[in-house]
Amino acid sequence: MANISFFSGETIPLELHKVRVVQKLSLVPVERRLEAITEAGNNTFLLKNKDIFLDMLTDSGVNAMSDNQMAAMMICDDSYAGSATFTRLESKINEIFGTPIFLPAHQGRAAEHILAQAFVKSGNVIPMNFHFTTPKAHITLCGGRVEELVIDEGLNTTSNFPFKGNIDIDKLRALIEKEGAKNIPFIRIEAGTNLIGGQPFSLENLRETAKIAREHGIMTVLDASLLQDNLYFIKQREEACRDWSIRKITRAISDEMDIIYFSARKLGFARGGGICLRDKAIADKLIEFVPLFEGFLTYGGMSTREMEAITVGLDETMDEDVISQGPQFIQFMCDECVKKGIPVVTPAGGLGCHLNAMEFLPHVDQHQYPAGALAAAVFLAGGIRGMERGTISEQREPDGTEPLASMELLRLALPRRVFTMSQVKYAVDRIEWLFHNRELVGGLKFVEEPTTLRFFFGRLAPVGDWQEKLVTQFRKDFGDSL
Ligand code: F0G
């Protein structure tokens, strides 16, 4: 991927790959989109793919694979134990991270499950830059508590700060002082901090965090699921690393960490996951959980085909041309939105373009879920599926009160190497149309609300008839167009 200046004066990201396998998409009329979102209970997780044009729900397990990954999948060794495929993956991980021990797991949350089971005891506190849903759920299940220590800038939706995923070092010191190192089994640091808009940490901040952890004898755990974007941002934005290779930056990060785990649905353009480490004594505490919950030690619930794809995908992740594709497309999409006055999280992060629903729909009360309403409206406007990252994604307190999220975001993920520039331009166009008609958009209310993971299964209904009105306006503005 390269940012190429055109003769016309424009600068746009240019793909350094060509497409050799395609999947047909359909764009159904706006009336069908209204039926579809109603059938899905206004929850984009419950939409059917046949009704979706651009699936921007997630970048998880849906990134495009390369020809070399597909070729590697054909030569996998299916042995239950001692498979050569596993040895290849283990060696690649050791080459990249310098971690000779690899414990495989079927996906990222399975690694989180194992880490929580092994290390988190009731009453423990786990500091993080910011929580992600799945590690928080596993830690809470084991009786632990999450403390978010992201710098204040991290929660500021519009900012120029380059490393909004950094840990606030003073807050970290104060927390250790207050809780005592013995009550902190590990510090979890998330690369490409998902829930605040795919924002990176700096190498400098990671090093400071690790130094404090070492001083107090606390383990450090890196969630490397979104590492590829973070690596790119360090190279682009951190002065000291400007001339470093991606491999060198990766190694500088991993050398600081006791444990690295990842979802290979994100890192490595495939599906799977695992835990990487150096210390045998730590590994001994984890190892028994792998055959118990995942599968034997040389596959851990992954298919051998996927393991071959991860091995090649990890190698491709060390190529700056490859990993720049996501952030550059996202930057383009965010810049286009900013030009049109559409509120997005800045600076552009990894993972996707994040619309700020609180500013997009200031008239929708937070108890009527602005980010959820915006997700339904964006689907109506263009058949584009995003993911609500706001109050619906929170869980009620045991007494039934509903915590309001600190941000109401609609995440429009850009899976790597999947969408074309014209599709991104189409998405921006439909969002711009919606922005001009934002007064028409109203709130949502739950009609079926599960007690756990309500954002996955819950069903909602519009407050009033705003969706019909939006469809009528669409027809007025676009005529017969889809
Ligand atoms: N950590 C981070 C930072 C993630 O973004 C995810 C998944 C996981 C861990 C869990 O990995 O899905 O393989 O079990 N994020 C997906 C998303 C679901 O859409 O952002 P998993």
Coordinates of C-alpha atoms and ligand atoms in Angstrom, one line a residue:
M1 CA 0.0 0.0 0.0
A2 CA 1.3 3.4 -0.8
N3 CA 0.0 7.0 -0.6
I4 CA 0.5 8.0 -4.2
S5 CA 0.3 11.6 -5.4
F6 CA -1.8 11.9 -8.5
F7 CA -1.1 14.4 -11.4
S8 CA -4.5 15.9 -10.5
G9 CA -3.0 16.9 -7.1
E10 CA -5.0 14.4 -5.1
T11 CA -3.3 11.9 -2.8
I12 CA -5.0 8.6 -2.3
P13 CA -4.0 5.2 -1.0
L14 CA -3.2 2.8 -3.8
E15 CA -3.4 -0.9 -3.4
L16 CA -0.2 -2.9 -3.9
H17 CA -2.1 -6.1 -4.5
K18 CA -4.6 -7.4 -7.1
V19 CA -7.8 -9.3 -6.5
R20 CA -7.8 -12.8 -7.8
V21 CA -10.8 -14.3 -6.0
V22 CA -14.1 -12.4 -5.6
Q23 CA -17.4 -12.9 -3.8
K24 CA -20.6 -11.5 -5.3
L25 CA -22.4 -8.9 -3.3
S26 CA -26.0 -7.7 -3.6
L27 CA -27.4 -4.3 -2.7
V28 CA -31.1 -4.8 -1.9
P29 CA -33.6 -1.8 -2.2
V30 CA -34.1 0.4 0.8
E31 CA -37.6 -1.0 1.4
R32 CA -36.1 -4.5 1.8
R33 CA -33.4 -3.0 4.1
L34 CA -36.2 -1.7 6.3
E35 CA -37.8 -5.1 6.5
A36 CA -34.4 -6.7 7.2
I37 CA -33.4 -4.4 10.0
T38 CA -36.9 -4.9 11.5
E39 CA -36.6 -8.7 11.3
A40 CA -33.2 -8.3 13.0
G41 CA -34.7 -6.4 15.9
N42 CA -32.6 -3.4 15.0
N43 CA -29.5 -5.3 16.0
T44 CA -26.9 -5.5 13.3
F45 CA -25.5 -8.8 14.7
L46 CA -28.9 -10.4 13.8
L47 CA -28.9 -9.3 10.1
K48 CA -28.5 -12.0 7.4
N49 CA -25.6 -11.6 5.0
K50 CA -27.9 -11.8 2.0
D51 CA -29.3 -8.4 2.9
I52 CA -26.0 -6.7 3.5
F53 CA -23.9 -4.8 0.9
L54 CA -20.8 -3.7 2.8
D55 CA -20.2 -5.8 5.9
M56 CA -18.2 -3.5 8.2
L57 CA -19.3 -5.3 11.4
T58 CA -15.8 -6.4 12.2
D59 CA -12.3 -7.2 10.9
S60 CA -12.4 -10.5 12.8
G61 CA -11.9 -13.7 10.6
V62 CA -12.9 -11.8 7.5
N63 CA -9.7 -10.4 6.2
A64 CA -8.7 -11.4 2.7
M65 CA -6.1 -14.1 2.4
S66 CA -3.1 -14.0 0.1
D67 CA -2.2 -16.5 -2.7
N68 CA 0.7 -17.6 -0.5
Q69 CA -1.6 -18.3 2.5
M70 CA -4.0 -20.3 0.3
A71 CA -1.1 -22.3 -1.2
A72 CA 0.3 -23.1 2.3
M73 CA -3.1 -24.4 3.4
M74 CA -2.7 -27.2 0.8
I75 CA 0.4 -28.6 2.4
C76 CA -0.7 -28.9 6.0
D77 CA 0.2 -31.9 8.1
D78 CA -3.0 -33.2 9.8
S79 CA -1.3 -35.3 12.5
Y80 CA -3.2 -35.0 15.8
A81 CA 0.1 -34.8 17.8
G82 CA 3.5 -33.6 16.6
S83 CA 2.3 -32.1 13.4
A84 CA 4.9 -30.4 11.2
T85 CA 2.3 -27.6 10.6
F86 CA 2.4 -26.7 14.3
T87 CA 6.3 -26.8 14.3
R88 CA 6.3 -24.3 11.4
L89 CA 3.9 -22.0 13.3
E90 CA 5.8 -22.3 16.5
S91 CA 9.1 -21.5 14.8
K92 CA 7.6 -18.5 12.9
I93 CA 6.3 -17.1 16.2
N94 CA 9.7 -17.6 17.8
E95 CA 11.4 -15.9 14.9
I96 CA 9.1 -12.9 15.1
F97 CA 8.5 -12.5 18.9
G98 CA 11.5 -14.3 20.3
T99 CA 9.2 -16.5 22.3
P100 CA 10.1 -20.2 22.0
I101 CA 6.9 -21.5 23.7
F102 CA 3.6 -21.4 21.9
L103 CA 0.3 -22.6 23.4
P104 CA -2.4 -22.8 20.7
A105 CA -6.0 -21.8 21.3
H106 CA -9.0 -21.8 19.0
Q107 CA -9.3 -18.0 19.1
G108 CA -8.4 -14.9 21.1
R109 CA -11.0 -15.3 23.9
A110 CA -9.9 -18.9 24.5
A111 CA -6.4 -17.6 25.3
E112 CA -8.0 -15.0 27.6
H113 CA -10.0 -17.8 29.3
I114 CA -6.8 -19.8 30.0
L115 CA -4.9 -16.7 31.3
A116 CA -7.8 -15.8 33.6
Q117 CA -8.3 -19.3 34.9
A118 CA -4.6 -19.7 35.6
F119 CA -3.8 -16.3 37.2
V120 CA -6.9 -14.4 38.3
K121 CA -8.2 -15.1 41.9
S122 CA -11.2 -13.5 43.6
G123 CA -10.5 -9.9 44.6
N124 CA -7.6 -9.4 42.2
V125 CA -7.2 -6.2 40.2
I126 CA -6.1 -6.3 36.5
P127 CA -4.9 -2.9 35.2
M128 CA -5.2 -2.2 31.5
N129 CA -5.0 0.7 29.1
F130 CA -8.6 -0.1 28.2
H131 CA -10.9 -3.1 28.6
F132 CA -12.1 -5.2 25.7
T133 CA -15.4 -7.2 26.2
T134 CA -14.0 -10.7 26.2
P135 CA -10.9 -10.4 28.5
K136 CA -13.1 -8.3 30.9
A137 CA -15.8 -11.0 30.9
H138 CA -13.2 -13.8 31.7
I139 CA -11.5 -11.8 34.4
T140 CA -14.8 -10.9 36.0
L141 CA -15.9 -14.5 35.8
C142 CA -12.9 -15.5 38.0
G143 CA -13.7 -12.8 40.5
G144 CA -11.2 -10.2 39.3
R145 CA -11.8 -6.5 38.6
V146 CA -10.6 -4.4 35.7
E147 CA -9.0 -1.0 36.1
E148 CA -8.7 1.2 33.0
L149 CA -5.6 3.4 33.1
V150 CA -5.7 4.9 29.6
I151 CA -4.4 8.5 29.4
D152 CA -7.2 11.1 29.6
E153 CA -6.5 12.0 25.9
G154 CA -7.7 8.4 25.0
L155 CA -11.3 9.3 25.8
N156 CA -11.2 12.6 23.9
T157 CA -12.9 11.7 20.6
T158 CA -11.3 14.5 18.6
S159 CA -7.7 15.0 19.1
N160 CA -4.3 15.1 17.4
F161 CA -2.6 13.0 20.0
P162 CA -0.8 10.2 18.2
F163 CA -0.8 7.5 21.0
K164 CA -4.2 7.6 22.6
G165 CA -3.8 4.0 23.7
N166 CA -1.0 4.9 26.2
I167 CA -1.2 4.0 29.8
D168 CA -1.2 6.8 32.3
I169 CA 2.0 6.1 34.2
D170 CA 1.1 8.1 37.3
K171 CA -2.3 6.3 37.5
L172 CA -0.4 3.0 37.2
R173 CA 2.0 3.8 40.1
A174 CA -0.9 5.1 42.2
L175 CA -3.0 1.9 41.6
I176 CA 0.0 -0.4 42.5
E177 CA 0.5 1.7 45.6
K178 CA -3.2 1.4 46.6
E179 CA -3.8 -2.3 45.7
G180 CA -0.4 -3.7 46.4
A181 CA 1.6 -5.7 43.8
K182 CA 0.5 -9.0 45.3
N183 CA -3.1 -8.3 44.4
I184 CA -2.2 -7.6 40.7
P185 CA -1.5 -10.9 38.8
F186 CA -0.7 -9.0 35.6
I187 CA -1.0 -5.8 33.7
R188 CA -2.8 -6.2 30.3
I189 CA -1.8 -3.9 27.5
E190 CA -3.9 -3.9 24.4
A191 CA -2.4 -3.1 21.0
G192 CA -4.5 -1.0 18.7
T193 CA -7.0 -0.3 21.6
N194 CA -10.2 -1.6 20.2
L195 CA -13.0 0.2 22.1
I196 CA -11.5 3.7 21.9
G197 CA -11.3 3.6 18.2
G198 CA -8.3 1.3 17.4
Q199 CA -5.8 3.7 19.0
P200 CA -2.1 2.7 19.4
F201 CA 0.3 2.8 22.3
S202 CA 3.9 4.1 21.8
L203 CA 6.9 1.9 22.3
E204 CA 8.2 4.4 24.9
N205 CA 5.0 4.1 26.9
L206 CA 5.1 0.3 26.7
R207 CA 8.7 0.3 28.0
E208 CA 7.8 2.6 30.9
T209 CA 4.9 0.4 31.8
A210 CA 7.0 -2.8 31.6
K211 CA 9.7 -1.1 33.8
I212 CA 7.3 -0.3 36.5
A213 CA 5.8 -3.8 36.3
R214 CA 9.3 -5.4 36.7
E215 CA 10.1 -3.1 39.6
H216 CA 7.1 -4.6 41.4
G217 CA 7.4 -8.2 40.2
I218 CA 4.1 -8.0 38.2
M219 CA 3.8 -9.9 34.9
T220 CA 3.0 -8.1 31.7
V221 CA 0.6 -9.4 29.1
L222 CA 0.2 -8.0 25.6
D223 CA -3.0 -8.5 23.7
A224 CA -1.5 -8.5 20.2
S225 CA -4.7 -9.0 18.3
L226 CA -4.6 -5.6 16.7
L227 CA -0.8 -5.4 16.8
Q228 CA -0.4 -4.9 13.0
D229 CA -2.0 -1.5 13.1
N230 CA -0.1 -0.5 16.2
L231 CA 3.2 -1.4 14.5
Y232 CA 2.4 0.7 11.5
F233 CA 1.5 3.7 13.8
I234 CA 4.7 3.4 15.8
K235 CA 6.7 3.4 12.6
Q236 CA 4.7 6.4 11.3
R237 CA 4.4 8.5 14.4
E238 CA 7.2 7.6 16.9
E239 CA 10.3 9.7 16.0
A240 CA 12.7 7.2 17.5
C241 CA 11.4 4.3 15.4
R242 CA 11.1 6.1 12.0
D243 CA 14.0 4.2 10.5
W244 CA 13.3 0.9 12.1
S245 CA 11.9 -2.1 10.3
I246 CA 8.6 -3.5 11.4
R247 CA 10.4 -6.6 12.6
K248 CA 12.7 -4.5 14.8
I249 CA 9.7 -2.7 16.3
T250 CA 7.9 -6.0 16.9
R251 CA 10.9 -7.4 18.7
A252 CA 11.4 -4.3 20.8
I253 CA 7.8 -4.7 22.0
S254 CA 7.9 -8.4 22.6
D255 CA 11.2 -8.2 24.5
E256 CA 9.4 -6.1 27.1
M257 CA 6.5 -8.5 27.6
D258 CA 6.3 -11.7 29.7
I259 CA 3.3 -13.0 27.8
I260 CA 1.9 -12.2 24.3
Y261 CA -1.5 -13.6 23.2
F262 CA -3.5 -12.9 20.1
S263 CA -6.6 -13.6 18.1
A264 CA -5.4 -14.8 14.7
R265 CA -8.8 -13.8 13.4
K266 CA -7.2 -10.4 13.3
L267 CA -3.4 -10.8 13.6
G268 CA -2.2 -13.0 10.7
F269 CA -5.2 -12.7 8.3
A270 CA -6.6 -16.1 9.3
R271 CA -8.5 -17.7 12.2
G272 CA -7.2 -19.1 15.5
G273 CA -5.1 -17.8 18.3
G274 CA -2.7 -18.6 21.1
I275 CA -0.3 -17.6 23.8
C276 CA 3.4 -16.9 23.2
L277 CA 6.1 -16.9 26.0
R278 CA 9.6 -17.6 27.1
D279 CA 9.4 -18.7 30.7
K280 CA 8.8 -22.4 31.2
A281 CA 7.6 -21.9 34.8
I282 CA 4.9 -19.6 33.6
A283 CA 4.0 -21.9 30.8
D284 CA 3.6 -24.8 33.3
K285 CA 0.8 -22.9 34.9
L286 CA -1.1 -22.6 31.6
I287 CA -0.3 -25.8 29.8
E288 CA -2.9 -28.1 31.4
F289 CA -5.7 -25.9 30.3
V290 CA -4.9 -26.3 26.6
P291 CA -5.8 -29.9 26.2
L292 CA -8.7 -29.5 28.7
F293 CA -10.5 -26.6 26.9
E294 CA -8.9 -26.3 23.4
G295 CA -7.3 -29.4 22.0
F296 CA -4.0 -31.2 22.1
L297 CA -0.9 -29.0 22.4
T298 CA -0.1 -29.1 18.7
Y299 CA -3.4 -27.7 17.4
G300 CA -5.4 -26.2 20.3
G301 CA -8.7 -26.3 18.5
M302 CA -7.4 -24.8 15.2
S303 CA -7.5 -26.6 11.9
T304 CA -4.0 -27.3 10.5
R305 CA -5.0 -25.4 7.4
E306 CA -5.6 -22.3 9.4
M307 CA -2.3 -22.8 11.3
E308 CA -0.5 -22.8 7.9
A309 CA -2.3 -19.7 6.9
I310 CA -1.4 -17.9 10.2
T311 CA 2.3 -18.8 9.7
V312 CA 2.4 -17.1 6.3
G313 CA 0.1 -14.3 7.5
L314 CA 2.4 -13.4 10.4
D315 CA 5.3 -13.2 7.9
E316 CA 3.2 -10.9 5.7
T317 CA 2.4 -8.8 8.8
M318 CA 6.1 -7.9 9.0
D319 CA 5.8 -6.2 5.6
E320 CA 5.0 -2.5 5.9
D321 CA 3.4 -2.4 2.4
V322 CA 0.9 -5.1 3.6
I323 CA 0.0 -3.6 7.0
S324 CA -0.4 -0.1 5.8
Q325 CA -3.5 -1.0 3.7
G326 CA -5.9 -0.9 6.7
P327 CA -4.7 2.3 8.4
Q328 CA -4.4 4.2 5.0
F329 CA -7.9 3.2 3.9
I330 CA -9.3 4.1 7.3
Q331 CA -7.4 7.5 7.2
F332 CA -8.9 8.2 3.8
M333 CA -12.4 7.4 5.0
C334 CA -12.1 9.5 8.2
D335 CA -10.6 12.4 6.3
E336 CA -13.5 12.3 3.8
C337 CA -15.9 12.4 6.7
V338 CA -14.1 15.2 8.4
K339 CA -14.2 17.3 5.2
K340 CA -18.0 16.9 5.2
G341 CA -18.4 17.8 8.9
I342 CA -19.3 14.2 9.9
P343 CA -18.2 13.6 13.5
V344 CA -15.6 10.8 13.6
V345 CA -12.9 9.7 16.1
T346 CA -9.6 11.4 15.3
P347 CA -6.8 10.8 14.7
A348 CA -7.9 7.9 12.5
G349 CA -6.9 4.7 14.2
G350 CA -6.7 1.1 13.0
L351 CA -9.6 -1.4 12.7
G352 CA -12.1 1.0 11.2
C353 CA -13.7 4.4 10.9
H354 CA -15.6 5.3 14.1
L355 CA -18.6 7.6 13.9
N356 CA -19.3 9.6 17.0
A357 CA -23.0 9.0 17.5
M358 CA -23.3 11.4 20.4
E359 CA -22.4 14.3 18.1
F360 CA -24.1 12.8 15.0
L361 CA -27.4 12.4 16.8
P362 CA -27.2 14.9 19.7
H363 CA -31.0 14.9 20.0
V364 CA -31.2 11.2 20.8
D365 CA -31.1 10.6 24.6
Q366 CA -28.3 8.2 25.7
H367 CA -31.0 5.9 27.2
Q368 CA -32.4 5.5 23.7
Y369 CA -29.0 4.3 22.4
P370 CA -27.6 6.8 19.8
A371 CA -24.9 4.4 18.5
G372 CA -27.5 1.6 18.1
A373 CA -29.9 4.0 16.3
L374 CA -27.1 5.2 14.0
A375 CA -26.1 1.6 13.2
A376 CA -29.7 0.9 12.1
A377 CA -29.9 4.2 10.2
V378 CA -26.6 3.6 8.3
F379 CA -27.8 0.1 7.3
L380 CA -31.1 1.7 6.0
A381 CA -29.1 4.4 4.2
G382 CA -26.7 2.1 2.3
G383 CA -26.9 -1.6 3.3
I384 CA -23.8 -1.0 5.3
R385 CA -23.4 -3.0 8.5
G386 CA -21.5 -1.5 11.4
M387 CA -21.2 -2.4 15.1
E388 CA -22.7 -0.5 18.0
R389 CA -20.0 0.4 20.5
G390 CA -21.9 2.3 23.2
T391 CA -24.4 1.8 25.9
I392 CA -26.1 -1.3 24.3
S393 CA -22.6 -3.0 24.5
E394 CA -22.6 -2.3 28.3
Q395 CA -24.3 -4.7 30.8
R396 CA -26.8 -3.7 33.5
E397 CA -25.7 -3.5 37.1
P398 CA -27.0 -6.3 39.3
D399 CA -29.6 -3.8 40.7
G400 CA -30.9 -3.3 37.2
T401 CA -29.5 0.2 36.6
E402 CA -28.1 0.8 33.2
P403 CA -24.5 2.3 33.0
L404 CA -24.1 4.8 30.2
A405 CA -21.0 4.2 28.0
S406 CA -18.3 6.8 28.1
M407 CA -18.5 6.9 24.3
E408 CA -21.3 6.2 21.8
L409 CA -19.5 5.0 18.7
L410 CA -20.6 3.3 15.5
R411 CA -17.6 1.2 14.3
L412 CA -17.3 0.7 10.6
A413 CA -14.6 -1.8 10.3
L414 CA -12.4 -2.2 7.2
P415 CA -11.3 -5.8 7.0
R416 CA -7.9 -5.9 5.4
R417 CA -7.6 -6.1 1.6
V418 CA -11.4 -6.6 1.3
F419 CA -13.0 -3.3 0.1
T420 CA -12.2 -1.2 -2.8
M421 CA -11.9 2.6 -3.0
S422 CA -15.3 3.0 -4.8
Q423 CA -17.0 1.0 -2.0
V424 CA -15.4 3.3 0.6
K425 CA -16.5 6.3 -1.3
Y426 CA -20.0 4.9 -1.5
A427 CA -20.1 4.4 2.3
V428 CA -19.0 8.0 2.9
D429 CA -21.7 9.2 0.4
R430 CA -24.5 7.4 2.2
I431 CA -23.3 8.5 5.6
E432 CA -23.2 12.1 4.3
W433 CA -26.8 11.8 3.1
L434 CA -27.7 10.5 6.5
F435 CA -25.9 13.3 8.2
H436 CA -27.9 15.8 6.2
N437 CA -31.1 14.1 7.3
R438 CA -30.0 13.3 10.9
E439 CA -33.0 15.1 12.5
L440 CA -35.2 12.3 11.0
V441 CA -33.3 9.7 13.1
G442 CA -34.8 8.8 16.4
G443 CA -33.9 6.4 19.3
L444 CA -34.4 2.7 20.0
K445 CA -35.8 0.8 22.9
F446 CA -35.3 -2.8 24.0
V447 CA -38.1 -5.3 23.4
E448 CA -36.1 -8.3 24.3
E449 CA -33.2 -7.8 26.6
P450 CA -31.0 -10.8 27.6
T451 CA -29.2 -10.3 30.9
T452 CA -25.7 -11.2 29.5
L453 CA -24.2 -10.1 26.2
R454 CA -27.4 -8.2 25.3
F455 CA -25.5 -6.5 22.4
F456 CA -25.3 -9.9 20.6
F457 CA -28.8 -11.2 21.1
G458 CA -31.0 -8.3 22.2
R459 CA -33.9 -7.1 20.1
L460 CA -34.9 -3.4 19.8
A461 CA -37.6 -1.3 18.2
P462 CA -37.5 2.2 16.9
V463 CA -39.1 4.9 19.2
G464 CA -41.8 6.2 16.8
D465 CA -41.9 5.9 13.0
W466 CA -38.6 7.5 12.1
Q467 CA -37.4 4.6 10.0
E468 CA -40.4 4.8 7.6
K469 CA -39.8 8.5 7.3
L470 CA -36.1 7.9 6.5
V471 CA -37.1 5.5 3.8
T472 CA -39.5 8.0 2.3
Q473 CA -36.8 10.7 2.3
F474 CA -34.3 8.2 0.7
R475 CA -36.8 7.6 -2.2
K476 CA -37.3 11.4 -2.6
D477 CA -33.6 12.1 -2.8
F478 CA -32.4 9.0 -4.8
G479 CA -35.3 8.2 -7.0
D480 CA -35.1 4.6 -8.3
S481 CA -31.5 4.2 -7.1
L482 CA -30.7 1.4 -4.7
Ligands
F0G1 N1 -8.7 -8.8 21.9 C1 -9.1 -7.9 21.1 C2 -8.4 -6.5 21.1 C3 -10.1 -8.1 20.2 O1 -10.5 -7.1 19.3 C4 -10.8 -9.3 20.1 C5 -11.9 -9.6 19.2 C6 -10.3 -10.3 21.0 C7 -9.3 -10.0 21.9 C8 -11.0 -11.7 21.1 O2 -10.6 -12.4 20.0 O3 -12.7 -12.8 18.7 O4 -10.7 -14.3 18.4 O5 -12.0 -14.4 20.4 N2 -12.5 -8.7 18.6 C9 -13.5 -8.9 17.6 C10 -14.0 -7.5 17.1 C11 -14.6 -9.8 18.0 O6 -15.0 -7.5 16.3 O7 -13.5 -6.5 17.5 P1 -11.5 -13.5 19.3

